[in-house]
Amino acid sequence: MDKFRLFPPEASTSAQQIDWIYFALVALTFLICIIVFVPIISFAIKYRRGSKADRSNPRVESVLIESGWTIVPLLIFIGLFGWGAVVYFHVENPPRDALQVIVVGKQWMWRLQHAEGKQEINELHVPVARAVELTMTSQDVIHSFFVPAFRLHQDVVPGKYTREWFRATRTGEYHIFCSQYCGTQHSAMIGRVVVMEPVDYARWLNTGQPMESIALAGERLFRERGCSGCHSVNSKFHAPLLEGTYRKPVPLETGEMVTVDERYVRDSILLPGKEIAKGYQNIMPSFAGTLSEEEIMQLIAYIKSIGNQTPSNESAPNEQR
Ligand code: HEC
Ligand SMILES: [Cu+2]
């Protein structure tokens, strides 16, 4: 892991794809360099002062040459664009069966939690050959989660969720860096990814105290912090039921429609006055400063987990609006 090498190991499916593009770009640049510099140097020699070269400058017109050097580079660059776009979509679209891990950056450490509940600091244990999706945020300044061996690099921004995914291709340990200068101890904000065989990973996941999954922790918070006092069928307050809302569009007082996603739930909790659900009063208190970033992510995971349920009374939430 600590040997000096010119190139980081390739340990994820995207690493190979990204490297092929990189090598192709280097090779192409090198080729164009040769096409430009070889004539420059040979003409400089041929037409140097005093040489006996023919300087009569006859006119040469060739449609073939003109169109050739326009069309060939055009095709090469469109091809590169298409290739890059395919890899980009692969890198940006996590598979549906990806394991979920939440990541919170802070000065100066990484806190991670697996969907099953296991927590880690500056370490990420994952099984080999499984897709892993990271949902990341920061509780202070901008950090950047960087695993060179996976060619994975994403800014981690306060107040916002960024995501990234990878599928590790071989077991071993790989560096994690923070690659955004984030204060005095920035250089110490490092860690490691441990890629394990699936059986070892399952064993690792079940060591230590029994855990509460992220969604269950969210359900507990939903009761403890009083959300359920308003957002339930037998509440005294008129508040929307959250069952079955995740990933669905909801109308706002302004007439706009928004999709219930991480961004919307987060803003509903911290800035409840910003977007008022249609047909409701702005009575929800802000929970800014009283919930940690992890707790907000756990509440979101809970609301996501009830995204396919219907509320337990007769009227569906959309009909109430
Ligand atoms: C005092 C009652 C009350 C409490 C407590 C409360 N809410 Fe709300 N909440 C509301 C009302 C009323 C609305 C609709 C008006 C609005 O959008 O602000 C709402 C809206 C929402 C929405 C948007 C729902 C939609 O369909 O558009 C979410 C998500 C939400 N609350 C989550 C929570 C969470 C999580 C908690 C606990 C941390 C919580 N609420 C606590 C009353 C409450
Ligand atoms: Cu940092």
GROMACS .gro file of C-alpha atoms in nm, residues 29-254:
model
  226
   29THR     CA    1  -0.186   1.408  -2.788
   30PHE     CA    2   0.150   1.246  -2.850
   31LEU     CA    3   0.054   1.160  -3.207
   32ILE     CA    4  -0.060   1.517  -3.282
   33CYS     CA    5   0.257   1.648  -3.125
   34ILE     CA    6   0.456   1.436  -3.371
   35ILE     CA    7   0.242   1.544  -3.668
   36VAL     CA    8   0.311   1.909  -3.579
   37PHE     CA    9   0.673   1.895  -3.469
   38VAL     CA   10   0.827   1.659  -3.724
   39PRO     CA   11   0.738   1.892  -4.019
   40ILE     CA   12   0.846   2.201  -3.819
   41ILE     CA   13   1.189   2.056  -3.758
   42SER     CA   14   1.233   1.904  -4.105
   43PHE     CA   15   1.126   2.226  -4.280
   44ALA     CA   16   1.355   2.428  -4.057
   45ILE     CA   17   1.641   2.213  -4.174
   46LYS     CA   18   1.536   2.196  -4.539
   47TYR     CA   19   1.476   2.570  -4.581
   48ARG     CA   20   1.756   2.696  -4.357
   49ARG     CA   21   1.937   3.004  -4.487
   50GLY     CA   22   2.170   2.922  -4.773
   51SER     CA   23   2.028   2.576  -4.848
   52LYS     CA   24   1.964   2.482  -5.212
   53ALA     CA   25   1.597   2.392  -5.160
   54ASP     CA   26   1.335   2.486  -5.423
   55ARG     CA   27   1.170   2.811  -5.311
   56SER     CA   28   0.947   2.870  -5.615
   57ASN     CA   29   0.627   2.823  -5.409
   58PRO     CA   30   0.395   2.651  -5.664
   59ARG     CA   31   0.021   2.656  -5.585
   60VAL     CA   32  -0.120   2.324  -5.463
   61GLU     CA   33  -0.496   2.279  -5.426
   62SER     CA   34  -0.640   1.953  -5.300
   63VAL     CA   35  -0.998   1.905  -5.186
   64LEU     CA   36  -0.897   1.568  -5.052
   65ILE     CA   37  -0.632   1.708  -4.817
   66GLU     CA   38  -0.853   2.000  -4.707
   67SER     CA   39  -1.154   1.787  -4.629
   68GLY     CA   40  -0.938   1.507  -4.486
   69TRP     CA   41  -0.784   1.720  -4.215
   70THR     CA   42  -1.120   1.865  -4.128
   71ILE     CA   43  -1.323   1.546  -4.121
   72VAL     CA   44  -1.076   1.304  -3.963
   73PRO     CA   45  -1.014   1.516  -3.649
   74LEU     CA   46  -1.388   1.588  -3.627
   75LEU     CA   47  -1.466   1.216  -3.622
   76ILE     CA   48  -1.190   1.151  -3.368
   77PHE     CA   49  -1.318   1.423  -3.132
   78ILE     CA   50  -1.683   1.323  -3.166
   79GLY     CA   51  -1.573   0.964  -3.097
   80LEU     CA   52  -1.386   1.076  -2.785
   81PHE     CA   53  -1.692   1.270  -2.671
   82GLY     CA   54  -1.917   0.966  -2.718
   83TRP     CA   55  -1.673   0.738  -2.538
   84GLY     CA   56  -1.636   0.986  -2.251
   85ALA     CA   57  -2.014   1.025  -2.226
   86VAL     CA   58  -2.068   0.648  -2.201
   87VAL     CA   59  -1.811   0.618  -1.920
   88TYR     CA   60  -1.953   0.927  -1.750
   89PHE     CA   61  -2.303   0.779  -1.742
   90HIS     CA   62  -2.160   0.457  -1.602
   91VAL     CA   63  -1.974   0.647  -1.330
   92GLU     CA   64  -2.268   0.873  -1.243
   93ASN     CA   65  -2.549   0.614  -1.231
   94PRO     CA   66  -2.525   0.379  -0.935
   95PRO     CA   67  -2.680   0.034  -0.986
   96ARG     CA   68  -3.005  -0.022  -0.795
   97ASP     CA   69  -2.868  -0.302  -0.580
   98ALA     CA   70  -2.578  -0.092  -0.446
   99LEU     CA   71  -2.494  -0.115  -0.076
  100GLN     CA   72  -2.567   0.219   0.089
  101VAL     CA   73  -2.307   0.399   0.299
  102ILE     CA   74  -2.340   0.750   0.438
  103VAL     CA   75  -2.031   0.965   0.471
  104VAL     CA   76  -1.998   1.281   0.679
  105GLY     CA   77  -1.679   1.484   0.645
  106LYS     CA   78  -1.570   1.716   0.925
  107GLN     CA   79  -1.249   1.886   1.027
  108TRP     CA   80  -1.059   1.651   1.018
  109MET     CA   81  -1.204   1.307   0.980
  110TRP     CA   82  -1.444   1.093   0.781
  111ARG     CA   83  -1.740   0.939   0.965
  112LEU     CA   84  -1.912   0.658   0.779
  113GLN     CA   85  -2.218   0.447   0.849
  114HIS     CA   86  -2.338   0.135   0.666
  115ALA     CA   87  -2.711   0.088   0.598
  116GLU     CA   88  -2.709  -0.199   0.849
  117GLY     CA   89  -2.594   0.048   1.113
  118LYS     CA   90  -2.224  -0.028   1.151
  119GLN     CA   91  -2.022   0.292   1.203
  120GLU     CA   92  -1.660   0.359   1.113
  121ILE     CA   93  -1.414   0.647   1.131
  122ASN     CA   94  -1.159   0.698   0.851
  123GLU     CA   95  -1.213   0.337   0.740
  124LEU     CA   96  -1.452   0.188   0.491
  125HIS     CA   97  -1.495  -0.190   0.479
  126VAL     CA   98  -1.663  -0.319   0.164
  127PRO     CA   99  -1.711  -0.655  -0.007
  128VAL     CA  100  -1.534  -0.717  -0.337
  129ALA     CA  101  -1.743  -0.717  -0.660
  130ARG     CA  102  -2.045  -0.546  -0.498
  131ALA     CA  103  -2.158  -0.198  -0.594
  132VAL     CA  104  -2.131   0.049  -0.305
  133GLU     CA  105  -2.302   0.386  -0.313
  134LEU     CA  106  -2.181   0.672  -0.096
  135THR     CA  107  -2.413   0.958   0.003
  136MET     CA  108  -2.191   1.233   0.133
  137THR     CA  109  -2.215   1.564   0.311
  138SER     CA  110  -1.999   1.784   0.531
  139GLN     CA  111  -2.079   1.932   0.868
  140ASP     CA  112  -1.837   2.223   0.833
  141VAL     CA  113  -1.629   2.319   0.526
  142ILE     CA  114  -1.588   2.169   0.179
  143HIS     CA  115  -1.392   1.844   0.179
  144SER     CA  116  -1.330   1.604  -0.105
  145PHE     CA  117  -1.349   1.225  -0.085
  146PHE     CA  118  -1.072   1.079  -0.295
  147VAL     CA  119  -0.983   0.712  -0.347
  148PRO     CA  120  -0.718   0.711  -0.621
  149ALA     CA  121  -0.727   0.332  -0.669
  150PHE     CA  122  -1.097   0.356  -0.758
  151ARG     CA  123  -1.052   0.680  -0.960
  152LEU     CA  124  -1.324   0.809  -0.729
  153HIS     CA  125  -1.315   1.178  -0.648
  154GLN     CA  126  -1.605   1.388  -0.526
  155ASP     CA  127  -1.641   1.713  -0.335
  156VAL     CA  128  -1.827   1.684  -0.004
  157VAL     CA  129  -2.018   2.005   0.048
  158PRO     CA  130  -2.199   2.139   0.359
  159GLY     CA  131  -2.577   2.168   0.314
  160LYS     CA  132  -2.585   1.939   0.012
  161TYR     CA  133  -2.567   1.569  -0.072
  162THR     CA  134  -2.325   1.440  -0.329
  163ARG     CA  135  -2.303   1.079  -0.430
  164GLU     CA  136  -2.056   0.848  -0.590
  165TRP     CA  137  -2.039   0.474  -0.636
  166PHE     CA  138  -1.781   0.207  -0.708
  167ARG     CA  139  -1.745  -0.167  -0.752
  168ALA     CA  140  -1.412  -0.287  -0.616
  169THR     CA  141  -1.243  -0.549  -0.833
  170ARG     CA  142  -0.982  -0.684  -0.593
  171THR     CA  143  -0.935  -0.729  -0.222
  172GLY     CA  144  -0.678  -0.520  -0.041
  173GLU     CA  145  -0.634  -0.184   0.126
  174TYR     CA  146  -0.651   0.146  -0.059
  175HIS     CA  147  -0.590   0.506   0.047
  176ILE     CA  148  -0.865   0.756   0.120
  177PHE     CA  149  -0.760   1.120   0.102
  178CYS     CA  150  -0.931   1.452   0.157
  179SER     CA  151  -0.823   1.644  -0.151
  180GLN     CA  152  -0.973   1.982  -0.074
  181TYR     CA  153  -0.762   2.204   0.151
  182CYS     CA  154  -0.981   2.222   0.460
  183GLY     CA  155  -0.768   2.370   0.736
  184THR     CA  156  -0.463   2.302   0.951
  185GLN     CA  157  -0.499   1.926   0.981
  186HIS     CA  158  -0.610   1.873   0.621
  187SER     CA  159  -0.314   1.648   0.545
  188ALA     CA  160  -0.413   1.423   0.837
  189MET     CA  161  -0.764   1.370   0.700
  190ILE     CA  162  -0.677   1.034   0.550
  191GLY     CA  163  -0.802   0.679   0.583
  192ARG     CA  164  -0.832   0.351   0.404
  193VAL     CA  165  -1.080   0.136   0.217
  194VAL     CA  166  -1.057  -0.232   0.308
  195VAL     CA  167  -1.194  -0.452   0.030
  196MET     CA  168  -1.282  -0.797   0.165
  197GLU     CA  169  -1.422  -1.128   0.042
  198PRO     CA  170  -1.802  -1.127   0.089
  199VAL     CA  171  -1.790  -1.386   0.373
  200ASP     CA  172  -1.527  -1.184   0.559
  201TYR     CA  173  -1.734  -0.872   0.507
  202ALA     CA  174  -2.048  -1.041   0.646
  203ARG     CA  175  -1.848  -1.156   0.949
  204TRP     CA  176  -1.701  -0.807   0.997
  205LEU     CA  177  -2.045  -0.648   0.973
  206ASN     CA  178  -2.177  -0.866   1.254
  207THR     CA  179  -1.897  -0.813   1.505
  208GLY     CA  180  -1.938  -0.573   1.795
  209GLN     CA  181  -2.262  -0.468   1.962
  210PRO     CA  182  -2.593  -0.537   1.789
  211MET     CA  183  -2.674  -0.249   1.556
  212GLU     CA  184  -2.973  -0.042   1.464
  213SER     CA  185  -3.001   0.004   1.087
  214ILE     CA  186  -2.997   0.358   0.948
  215ALA     CA  187  -3.369   0.343   0.861
  216LEU     CA  188  -3.460   0.211   1.209
  217ALA     CA  189  -3.253   0.484   1.371
  218GLY     CA  190  -3.450   0.728   1.156
  219GLU     CA  191  -3.780   0.577   1.271
  220ARG     CA  192  -3.672   0.609   1.634
  221LEU     CA  193  -3.572   0.975   1.580
  222PHE     CA  194  -3.902   1.036   1.404
  223ARG     CA  195  -4.077   0.943   1.730
  224GLU     CA  196  -3.823   1.088   1.978
  225ARG     CA  197  -3.798   1.428   1.806
  226GLY     CA  198  -4.174   1.466   1.782
  227CYS     CA  199  -4.211   1.437   1.405
  228SER     CA  200  -4.467   1.159   1.451
  229GLY     CA  201  -4.670   1.390   1.677
  230CYS     CA  202  -4.770   1.588   1.367
  231HIS     CA  203  -4.703   1.349   1.078
  232SER     CA  204  -4.940   1.070   1.180
  233VAL     CA  205  -5.303   0.980   1.119
  234ASN     CA  206  -5.418   1.057   1.472
  235SER     CA  207  -5.236   1.387   1.508
  236LYS     CA  208  -5.410   1.701   1.635
  237PHE     CA  209  -5.217   1.901   1.374
  238HIS     CA  210  -5.294   1.908   1.007
  239ALA     CA  211  -4.968   1.779   0.857
  240PRO     CA  212  -4.898   1.566   0.550
  241LEU     CA  213  -4.848   1.194   0.598
  242LEU     CA  214  -4.506   1.094   0.473
  243GLU     CA  215  -4.581   0.732   0.380
  244GLY     CA  216  -4.562   0.676   0.007
  245THR     CA  217  -4.428   1.024  -0.073
  246TYR     CA  218  -4.062   0.951  -0.143
  247ARG     CA  219  -3.962   0.994  -0.510
  248LYS     CA  220  -4.316   1.122  -0.584
  249PRO     CA  221  -4.407   1.474  -0.695
  250VAL     CA  222  -4.589   1.693  -0.439
  251PRO     CA  223  -4.761   2.028  -0.499
  252LEU     CA  224  -4.645   2.339  -0.314
  253GLU     CA  225  -4.847   2.645  -0.209
  254THR     CA  226  -4.680   2.838  -0.492
   0.00000   0.00000   0.00000
